[in-house]
Amino acid sequence: MAARELMEIVYVDTLEGLEYAIQVMEQETTYLAVDTEFRREDTYFPQLCLIQVATQNHVFLIDAIKITNVSPFFRILTNKDILKVFHSGRQDLEIFCHLMQGDVAISIFDTQIAAMLAGYGESAGFESLVYKLLKVSLDKSSRHTNWTQRPLKEEQKSYAVNDVLYLRPLYELMVKKLAHSGRLDWMKEEVIPLETAGFLIVPPSEAWRRLSLSHPTARHFAVLKALTEWREATAQKTDTPRSWLLKDEVILDIIARRPSTPEQLRKIPHFPWDDTLLRDEVFSIVQAVMEIPEDELSAPEALPALSKSKQNILEMLKLLLKMVADQLDVNPKLIADKEDLVVWLSADNPSERQVHTAQGWRYDMFWKLAQELLGGNIALRIQDDHIIIESTS
């Protein structure tokens, strides 16, 4: 690990400086540690304030407030020959995806995901991993500071430098750990969503999944989808926080009350009644849904009901899942959850048992065993106070 005093720390606040930094990045290393600082209080999309990049010998602090057009950096993000290392990088990558107008960064490695695969917990924090693995205690007092202010304070710069300075050795340790356990290919599967625009920026048509309705009717579900799609699309178009348009609880209240006149919206707590344009639009959306014939409404998604016998089998699958997860030293939810098990088990034809987690390394480690258990090719039995998997053939 390069000592901090041996690294050249460069503050970049001009386009000329950015071009120089990019040249160094392209020439000096095959992988970069990348982080961002941003503000997300009064906008839908995060406001990029700072990009930190660590190469082998340099740490660049790229001022995205002073450099209003950081697009030259995009060629680093889209260079397949340069690996970009993040920790819990979804929001960072969302920022870049928005700035690149739907294009995505490629060749990504995320040390938080790697830590989960390596058995360090479901959502291991950066500072805790650095302390545990590198024996370095990081000062996180500047985490919630105002990153839009200029000039940046020295403690802000120090915080920003540390976030990428220690990310490089953390990455190297994770690669060794995953390589030793044969899980590097697992990592390649896990980062695919981070290189997908539809995962990073929510399609408005999918925004309803953020809210939960208890036993919704088809009509309730239709109102939910219509209002959340309108809210997400409007928030993205106007770069406004979705809660500034309609809070989640207001949408749920509208669904429950289903107002038949605009005046009834006034009775809903926290509804922005004084915004006449919004009020009229919301009411027209609700009314349009209420006029849809019942037989044209889509039923809400629900988990299939299992028979008593399949409920017993579900408990066996849960046990098998826990055994596999314990053996791999990972959280069971990283492999599959109860919903996956129920959907998979509900299919009458084994060839129709399709769930999104039943592929790749998850199939090899768990779902293949689940198939064999249901097919009677393996069994679970107790031996010396332990439950073991035994072949029946």
Short mmCIF file of C-alpha atoms in Angstrom, two decimals:
data_model
loop_
_atom_site.label_atom_id
_atom_site.label_comp_id
_atom_site.label_asym_id
_atom_site.label_seq_id
_atom_site.Cartn_x
_atom_site.Cartn_y
_atom_site.Cartn_z
CA MET A 1 0.00 0.00 0.00
CA ALA A 2 1.40 3.35 -1.04
CA ALA A 3 1.85 5.62 1.95
CA ARG A 4 -0.11 8.87 1.84
CA GLU A 5 3.08 10.95 1.84
CA LEU A 6 4.29 9.10 -1.27
CA MET A 7 1.13 9.86 -3.24
CA GLU A 8 0.91 13.07 -5.22
CA ILE A 9 -2.41 14.72 -4.38
CA VAL A 10 -3.64 16.97 -7.18
CA TYR A 11 -6.59 19.35 -6.93
CA VAL A 12 -8.16 19.73 -10.38
CA ASP A 13 -10.36 22.76 -11.03
CA THR A 14 -9.77 23.52 -14.73
CA LEU A 15 -10.46 21.67 -17.97
CA GLU A 16 -6.74 21.70 -18.74
CA GLY A 17 -6.06 20.10 -15.38
CA LEU A 18 -8.75 17.52 -16.02
CA GLU A 19 -7.20 16.54 -19.36
CA TYR A 20 -3.81 16.13 -17.66
CA ALA A 21 -5.37 13.98 -14.94
CA ILE A 22 -7.07 11.77 -17.52
CA GLN A 23 -3.79 11.25 -19.36
CA VAL A 24 -2.15 10.13 -16.12
CA MET A 25 -5.06 7.78 -15.40
CA GLU A 26 -4.78 6.22 -18.84
CA GLN A 27 -1.01 5.73 -18.61
CA GLU A 28 -0.31 4.94 -14.99
CA THR A 29 -2.54 2.01 -14.04
CA THR A 30 -4.97 -0.66 -15.18
CA TYR A 31 -7.37 0.02 -12.32
CA LEU A 32 -8.59 3.16 -10.56
CA ALA A 33 -10.25 3.75 -7.21
CA VAL A 34 -13.18 6.10 -7.74
CA ASP A 35 -15.57 7.90 -5.40
CA THR A 36 -17.78 10.98 -5.54
CA GLU A 37 -19.17 13.58 -3.19
CA PHE A 38 -22.56 15.00 -4.02
CA ARG A 39 -25.57 16.90 -2.72
CA ARG A 40 -29.10 15.51 -2.96
CA GLU A 41 -31.43 17.70 -0.92
CA ASP A 42 -33.53 19.70 -3.36
CA THR A 43 -33.09 17.73 -6.61
CA TYR A 44 -34.13 14.33 -7.95
CA PHE A 45 -30.71 13.57 -9.39
CA PRO A 46 -27.65 13.98 -7.14
CA GLN A 47 -25.67 17.17 -7.77
CA LEU A 48 -22.08 16.11 -8.43
CA CYS A 49 -19.60 18.14 -6.38
CA LEU A 50 -16.33 16.22 -6.40
CA ILE A 51 -14.81 13.20 -8.15
CA GLN A 52 -11.95 11.45 -6.39
CA VAL A 53 -9.68 9.11 -8.34
CA ALA A 54 -6.63 7.24 -7.06
CA THR A 55 -4.04 5.81 -9.44
CA GLN A 56 -0.87 4.04 -8.42
CA ASN A 57 0.94 7.27 -7.57
CA HIS A 58 -1.67 10.04 -7.68
CA VAL A 59 -4.90 11.06 -6.03
CA PHE A 60 -6.93 13.50 -8.12
CA LEU A 61 -9.66 15.61 -6.57
CA ILE A 62 -11.74 16.81 -9.53
CA ASP A 63 -13.86 19.84 -8.66
CA ALA A 64 -17.19 19.29 -10.44
CA ILE A 65 -18.52 22.61 -9.15
CA LYS A 66 -15.79 24.70 -10.78
CA ILE A 67 -15.53 22.41 -13.83
CA THR A 68 -19.15 22.45 -14.94
CA ASN A 69 -18.48 20.04 -17.82
CA VAL A 70 -16.68 16.91 -16.63
CA SER A 71 -17.54 14.95 -19.79
CA PRO A 72 -13.84 14.32 -20.67
CA PHE A 73 -13.82 11.99 -17.64
CA PHE A 74 -16.49 9.86 -19.30
CA ARG A 75 -13.89 8.28 -21.57
CA ILE A 76 -12.32 6.79 -18.45
CA LEU A 77 -15.68 5.44 -17.31
CA THR A 78 -16.37 3.84 -20.71
CA ASN A 79 -12.85 2.46 -21.22
CA LYS A 80 -13.19 -1.31 -20.93
CA ASP A 81 -9.45 -1.71 -20.37
CA ILE A 82 -9.43 0.35 -17.16
CA LEU A 83 -11.16 -1.22 -14.16
CA LYS A 84 -13.05 1.27 -11.99
CA VAL A 85 -13.22 0.29 -8.31
CA PHE A 86 -16.03 1.71 -6.14
CA HIS A 87 -17.36 0.93 -2.68
CA SER A 88 -21.15 0.79 -2.60
CA GLY A 89 -21.04 2.53 -5.95
CA ARG A 90 -24.67 2.51 -7.05
CA GLN A 91 -25.29 6.21 -6.32
CA ASP A 92 -21.95 7.23 -7.86
CA LEU A 93 -22.81 5.26 -11.00
CA GLU A 94 -26.33 6.71 -11.05
CA ILE A 95 -24.80 10.20 -11.13
CA PHE A 96 -22.55 9.31 -14.05
CA CYS A 97 -25.37 7.54 -15.90
CA HIS A 98 -27.51 10.68 -15.65
CA LEU A 99 -24.68 12.97 -16.75
CA MET A 100 -23.88 10.64 -19.66
CA GLN A 101 -27.56 10.76 -20.70
CA GLY A 102 -28.20 7.07 -20.24
CA ASP A 103 -24.78 5.71 -21.12
CA VAL A 104 -23.14 3.65 -18.38
CA ALA A 105 -19.73 3.08 -16.91
CA ILE A 106 -18.25 -0.33 -17.71
CA SER A 107 -15.55 -2.54 -16.17
CA ILE A 108 -16.75 -2.05 -12.60
CA PHE A 109 -15.66 -3.64 -9.32
CA ASP A 110 -17.51 -2.91 -6.08
CA THR A 111 -15.70 -3.73 -2.85
CA GLN A 112 -18.92 -3.78 -0.82
CA ILE A 113 -20.33 -6.52 -3.06
CA ALA A 114 -16.97 -8.29 -2.92
CA ALA A 115 -17.08 -8.13 0.88
CA MET A 116 -20.50 -9.79 0.89
CA LEU A 117 -19.23 -12.56 -1.38
CA ALA A 118 -16.16 -12.96 0.82
CA GLY A 119 -18.18 -13.39 4.01
CA TYR A 120 -17.76 -9.96 5.60
CA GLY A 121 -21.47 -9.29 6.08
CA GLU A 122 -24.50 -8.15 4.13
CA SER A 123 -23.59 -4.45 3.83
CA ALA A 124 -20.08 -3.91 5.15
CA GLY A 125 -19.23 -0.21 5.50
CA PHE A 126 -16.05 1.20 3.99
CA GLU A 127 -14.57 2.49 7.25
CA SER A 128 -15.28 -0.78 9.09
CA LEU A 129 -13.58 -2.82 6.35
CA VAL A 130 -10.59 -0.46 6.25
CA TYR A 131 -10.23 -0.77 10.01
CA LYS A 132 -10.68 -4.55 10.03
CA LEU A 133 -8.45 -5.37 7.07
CA LEU A 134 -5.97 -2.48 6.88
CA LYS A 135 -5.86 -1.54 10.58
CA VAL A 136 -6.52 2.13 9.73
CA SER A 137 -9.10 4.23 11.59
CA LEU A 138 -10.68 6.79 9.26
CA ASP A 139 -12.03 10.16 10.32
CA LYS A 140 -15.59 10.32 8.95
CA SER A 141 -16.55 13.67 10.53
CA SER A 142 -16.81 15.32 7.10
CA ARG A 143 -19.24 12.72 5.74
CA HIS A 144 -22.28 15.01 5.97
CA THR A 145 -20.51 18.26 5.24
CA ASN A 146 -21.59 20.77 2.59
CA TRP A 147 -19.74 19.68 -0.55
CA THR A 148 -21.04 22.59 -2.63
CA GLN A 149 -19.17 25.22 -0.64
CA ARG A 150 -15.96 26.63 -2.09
CA PRO A 151 -13.19 26.67 -1.21
CA LEU A 152 -13.23 23.21 0.31
CA LYS A 153 -11.81 22.96 3.81
CA GLU A 154 -8.61 21.00 4.33
CA GLU A 155 -10.45 18.40 6.41
CA GLN A 156 -12.90 17.91 3.54
CA LYS A 157 -10.04 17.32 1.13
CA SER A 158 -8.39 14.90 3.56
CA TYR A 159 -11.66 12.96 3.92
CA ALA A 160 -12.09 12.83 0.14
CA VAL A 161 -8.51 11.62 -0.40
CA ASN A 162 -8.87 8.83 2.18
CA ASP A 163 -11.97 7.44 0.48
CA VAL A 164 -9.95 6.44 -2.58
CA LEU A 165 -6.47 6.15 -1.08
CA TYR A 166 -7.52 3.13 1.01
CA LEU A 167 -9.91 1.79 -1.60
CA ARG A 168 -6.97 0.57 -3.71
CA PRO A 169 -5.42 -1.77 -1.09
CA LEU A 170 -8.92 -2.84 -0.03
CA TYR A 171 -9.60 -3.86 -3.63
CA GLU A 172 -6.35 -5.82 -3.81
CA LEU A 173 -7.19 -7.73 -0.64
CA MET A 174 -10.69 -8.51 -1.90
CA VAL A 175 -9.36 -9.81 -5.22
CA LYS A 176 -6.98 -12.14 -3.39
CA LYS A 177 -9.75 -13.33 -1.09
CA LEU A 178 -12.20 -14.01 -3.94
CA ALA A 179 -9.53 -15.63 -6.10
CA HIS A 180 -8.54 -17.95 -3.23
CA SER A 181 -12.16 -19.05 -2.77
CA GLY A 182 -12.85 -19.31 -6.51
CA ARG A 183 -15.43 -16.50 -6.45
CA LEU A 184 -14.00 -13.92 -8.83
CA ASP A 185 -16.44 -15.04 -11.51
CA TRP A 186 -19.26 -14.51 -9.02
CA MET A 187 -18.18 -10.87 -8.79
CA LYS A 188 -18.47 -10.47 -12.56
CA GLU A 189 -22.09 -11.61 -12.35
CA GLU A 190 -22.90 -9.31 -9.45
CA VAL A 191 -21.76 -6.09 -11.14
CA ILE A 192 -23.85 -6.59 -14.29
CA PRO A 193 -26.75 -4.52 -12.86
CA LEU A 194 -24.32 -1.68 -12.05
CA GLU A 195 -23.52 -1.50 -15.76
CA THR A 196 -27.22 -1.33 -16.69
CA ALA A 197 -29.02 2.02 -17.06
CA GLY A 198 -32.43 0.55 -16.16
CA PHE A 199 -31.06 -0.56 -12.79
CA LEU A 200 -29.33 2.72 -11.96
CA ILE A 201 -32.18 5.07 -12.93
CA VAL A 202 -35.67 3.84 -12.08
CA PRO A 203 -37.99 3.57 -15.10
CA PRO A 204 -41.17 5.47 -14.12
CA SER A 205 -43.26 2.41 -14.98
CA GLU A 206 -41.46 0.50 -12.22
CA ALA A 207 -41.72 3.19 -9.53
CA TRP A 208 -44.73 1.51 -7.89
CA ARG A 209 -42.42 -1.14 -6.45
CA ARG A 210 -41.11 1.39 -3.91
CA LEU A 211 -44.48 1.45 -2.11
CA SER A 212 -46.25 -1.35 -0.34
CA LEU A 213 -50.02 -1.93 -0.37
CA SER A 214 -51.65 -4.43 1.94
CA HIS A 215 -53.97 -6.76 0.00
CA PRO A 216 -54.64 -4.33 -2.87
CA THR A 217 -57.55 -4.74 -5.25
CA ALA A 218 -56.95 -4.44 -8.98
CA ARG A 219 -58.36 -0.89 -8.81
CA HIS A 220 -56.07 0.08 -5.93
CA PHE A 221 -53.12 -1.34 -7.82
CA ALA A 222 -54.01 0.59 -10.98
CA VAL A 223 -54.19 3.88 -9.08
CA LEU A 224 -50.85 3.12 -7.40
CA LYS A 225 -49.14 2.44 -10.73
CA ALA A 226 -50.62 5.51 -12.41
CA LEU A 227 -49.73 7.95 -9.63
CA THR A 228 -46.22 6.63 -9.01
CA GLU A 229 -45.43 6.56 -12.74
CA TRP A 230 -46.61 10.17 -13.10
CA ARG A 231 -44.65 11.25 -10.01
CA GLU A 232 -41.41 9.54 -11.07
CA ALA A 233 -41.58 10.86 -14.64
CA THR A 234 -42.34 14.39 -13.43
CA ALA A 235 -39.59 14.27 -10.79
CA GLN A 236 -37.04 13.14 -13.36
CA LYS A 237 -38.16 15.68 -15.96
CA THR A 238 -38.09 18.63 -13.54
CA ASP A 239 -35.19 17.33 -11.38
CA THR A 240 -37.39 17.66 -8.30
CA PRO A 241 -37.44 15.33 -5.28
CA ARG A 242 -40.39 12.98 -5.66
CA SER A 243 -41.59 13.81 -2.14
CA TRP A 244 -41.91 17.49 -3.13
CA LEU A 245 -44.57 16.45 -5.62
CA LEU A 246 -46.45 13.88 -3.56
CA LYS A 247 -45.27 12.15 -0.41
CA ASP A 248 -45.60 8.37 -0.26
CA GLU A 249 -48.22 8.56 2.49
CA VAL A 250 -50.28 10.99 0.40
CA ILE A 251 -50.34 8.54 -2.52
CA LEU A 252 -51.41 5.73 -0.21
CA ASP A 253 -54.13 7.97 1.28
CA ILE A 254 -55.42 8.86 -2.21
CA ILE A 255 -55.60 5.16 -3.06
CA ALA A 256 -57.55 4.42 0.11
CA ARG A 257 -60.01 7.32 -0.32
CA ARG A 258 -60.31 7.36 -4.12
CA PRO A 259 -61.65 10.93 -4.25
CA SER A 260 -64.58 11.50 -6.63
CA THR A 261 -64.27 15.31 -6.65
CA PRO A 262 -61.21 17.61 -6.56
CA GLU A 263 -62.49 19.10 -3.31
CA GLN A 264 -62.03 15.75 -1.57
CA LEU A 265 -58.28 15.99 -2.15
CA ARG A 266 -58.24 18.91 0.31
CA LYS A 267 -59.10 16.51 3.14
CA ILE A 268 -55.98 14.43 2.58
CA PRO A 269 -53.23 15.41 5.05
CA HIS A 270 -50.18 17.05 3.43
CA PHE A 271 -51.74 17.12 -0.03
CA PRO A 272 -50.33 20.22 -1.87
CA TRP A 273 -53.77 21.77 -2.36
CA ASP A 274 -52.49 25.22 -3.28
CA ASP A 275 -50.71 23.88 -6.37
CA THR A 276 -53.68 24.00 -8.70
CA LEU A 277 -51.88 22.48 -11.69
CA LEU A 278 -50.68 19.52 -9.64
CA ARG A 279 -54.08 19.15 -7.96
CA ASP A 280 -55.90 19.02 -11.29
CA GLU A 281 -53.39 16.59 -12.77
CA VAL A 282 -53.57 14.21 -9.83
CA PHE A 283 -57.35 14.23 -9.85
CA SER A 284 -57.49 13.60 -13.60
CA ILE A 285 -55.13 10.62 -13.20
CA VAL A 286 -57.30 9.11 -10.46
CA GLN A 287 -60.50 9.69 -12.45
CA ALA A 288 -59.01 8.13 -15.58
CA VAL A 289 -58.18 4.98 -13.64
CA MET A 290 -61.62 4.87 -12.02
CA GLU A 291 -63.22 4.85 -15.47
CA ILE A 292 -61.31 1.77 -16.64
CA PRO A 293 -63.67 -1.24 -16.88
CA GLU A 294 -63.05 -3.83 -14.20
CA ASP A 295 -62.22 -6.57 -16.69
CA GLU A 296 -59.44 -4.43 -18.20
CA LEU A 297 -57.57 -3.97 -14.93
CA SER A 298 -54.44 -6.00 -14.22
CA ALA A 299 -54.43 -7.94 -10.99
CA PRO A 300 -51.66 -6.98 -8.57
CA GLU A 301 -48.68 -9.26 -8.33
CA ALA A 302 -49.03 -11.71 -5.49
CA LEU A 303 -47.11 -14.72 -4.27
CA PRO A 304 -48.70 -18.00 -5.35
CA ALA A 305 -50.55 -19.89 -2.62
CA LEU A 306 -48.86 -23.14 -1.69
CA SER A 307 -50.63 -26.33 -0.69
CA LYS A 308 -50.00 -27.77 2.76
CA SER A 309 -47.59 -30.31 1.34
CA LYS A 310 -45.64 -27.67 -0.58
CA GLN A 311 -45.50 -25.49 2.54
CA ASN A 312 -43.70 -28.37 4.23
CA ILE A 313 -41.34 -28.64 1.26
CA LEU A 314 -40.75 -24.87 1.52
CA GLU A 315 -39.45 -25.36 5.06
CA MET A 316 -37.02 -27.99 3.76
CA LEU A 317 -35.83 -25.58 1.05
CA LYS A 318 -35.28 -22.86 3.68
CA LEU A 319 -33.18 -25.31 5.67
CA LEU A 320 -31.18 -26.29 2.60
CA LEU A 321 -30.65 -22.61 1.77
CA LYS A 322 -29.35 -21.89 5.28
CA MET A 323 -27.02 -24.88 5.12
CA VAL A 324 -25.56 -23.75 1.80
CA ALA A 325 -25.21 -20.15 2.99
CA ASP A 326 -23.47 -21.26 6.19
CA GLN A 327 -21.10 -23.40 4.17
CA LEU A 328 -20.30 -20.48 1.87
CA ASP A 329 -20.17 -18.01 4.80
CA VAL A 330 -22.62 -15.61 3.14
CA ASN A 331 -26.03 -14.22 4.06
CA PRO A 332 -28.82 -16.53 2.77
CA LYS A 333 -30.57 -13.50 1.22
CA LEU A 334 -27.58 -13.05 -1.06
CA ILE A 335 -28.52 -16.39 -2.67
CA ALA A 336 -32.33 -16.31 -2.56
CA ASP A 337 -35.22 -15.08 -0.44
CA LYS A 338 -38.55 -16.58 0.57
CA GLU A 339 -40.31 -15.07 -2.45
CA ASP A 340 -37.86 -16.78 -4.81
CA LEU A 341 -38.46 -20.10 -3.07
CA VAL A 342 -42.25 -19.78 -3.18
CA VAL A 343 -42.35 -18.78 -6.86
CA TRP A 344 -39.97 -21.57 -7.79
CA LEU A 345 -41.85 -24.17 -5.77
CA SER A 346 -45.28 -23.14 -7.05
CA ALA A 347 -44.62 -24.29 -10.63
CA ASP A 348 -46.15 -27.68 -11.37
CA ASN A 349 -43.71 -28.41 -14.19
CA PRO A 350 -40.05 -28.46 -13.04
CA SER A 351 -38.99 -26.96 -16.39
CA GLU A 352 -41.15 -23.91 -15.60
CA ARG A 353 -39.40 -23.20 -12.33
CA GLN A 354 -37.86 -19.87 -13.29
CA VAL A 355 -36.80 -17.17 -10.84
CA HIS A 356 -34.25 -14.44 -11.44
CA THR A 357 -31.80 -15.80 -8.85
CA ALA A 358 -31.79 -19.35 -10.26
CA GLN A 359 -28.83 -18.80 -12.53
CA GLY A 360 -25.06 -18.36 -12.49
CA TRP A 361 -23.22 -19.14 -9.29
CA ARG A 362 -26.48 -19.22 -7.31
CA TYR A 363 -27.72 -22.07 -9.49
CA ASP A 364 -24.46 -23.95 -9.11
CA MET A 365 -24.33 -23.52 -5.33
CA PHE A 366 -28.01 -23.80 -4.32
CA TRP A 367 -30.69 -24.19 -6.97
CA LYS A 368 -29.14 -27.30 -8.49
CA LEU A 369 -29.27 -28.89 -5.04
CA ALA A 370 -32.88 -27.73 -4.64
CA GLN A 371 -33.79 -29.49 -7.88
CA GLU A 372 -32.06 -32.65 -6.73
CA LEU A 373 -33.83 -32.50 -3.35
CA LEU A 374 -37.24 -32.22 -5.01
CA GLY A 375 -36.32 -34.95 -7.46
CA GLY A 376 -35.38 -37.31 -4.64
CA ASN A 377 -31.74 -37.53 -5.72
CA ILE A 378 -30.48 -36.15 -2.41
CA ALA A 379 -31.85 -36.13 1.12
CA LEU A 380 -31.22 -34.29 4.38
CA ARG A 381 -30.46 -36.37 7.44
CA ILE A 382 -29.01 -35.97 10.92
CA GLN A 383 -25.56 -37.32 11.71
CA ASP A 384 -23.62 -36.58 14.90
CA ASP A 385 -25.87 -33.61 15.77
CA HIS A 386 -25.43 -32.14 12.30
CA ILE A 387 -27.74 -32.02 9.31
CA ILE A 388 -25.96 -33.34 6.24
CA ILE A 389 -26.79 -33.69 2.54
CA GLU A 390 -26.72 -37.29 1.35
CA SER A 391 -27.04 -38.78 -2.12
CA THR A 392 -29.88 -41.28 -2.45
CA SER A 393 -28.52 -43.00 -5.53
#
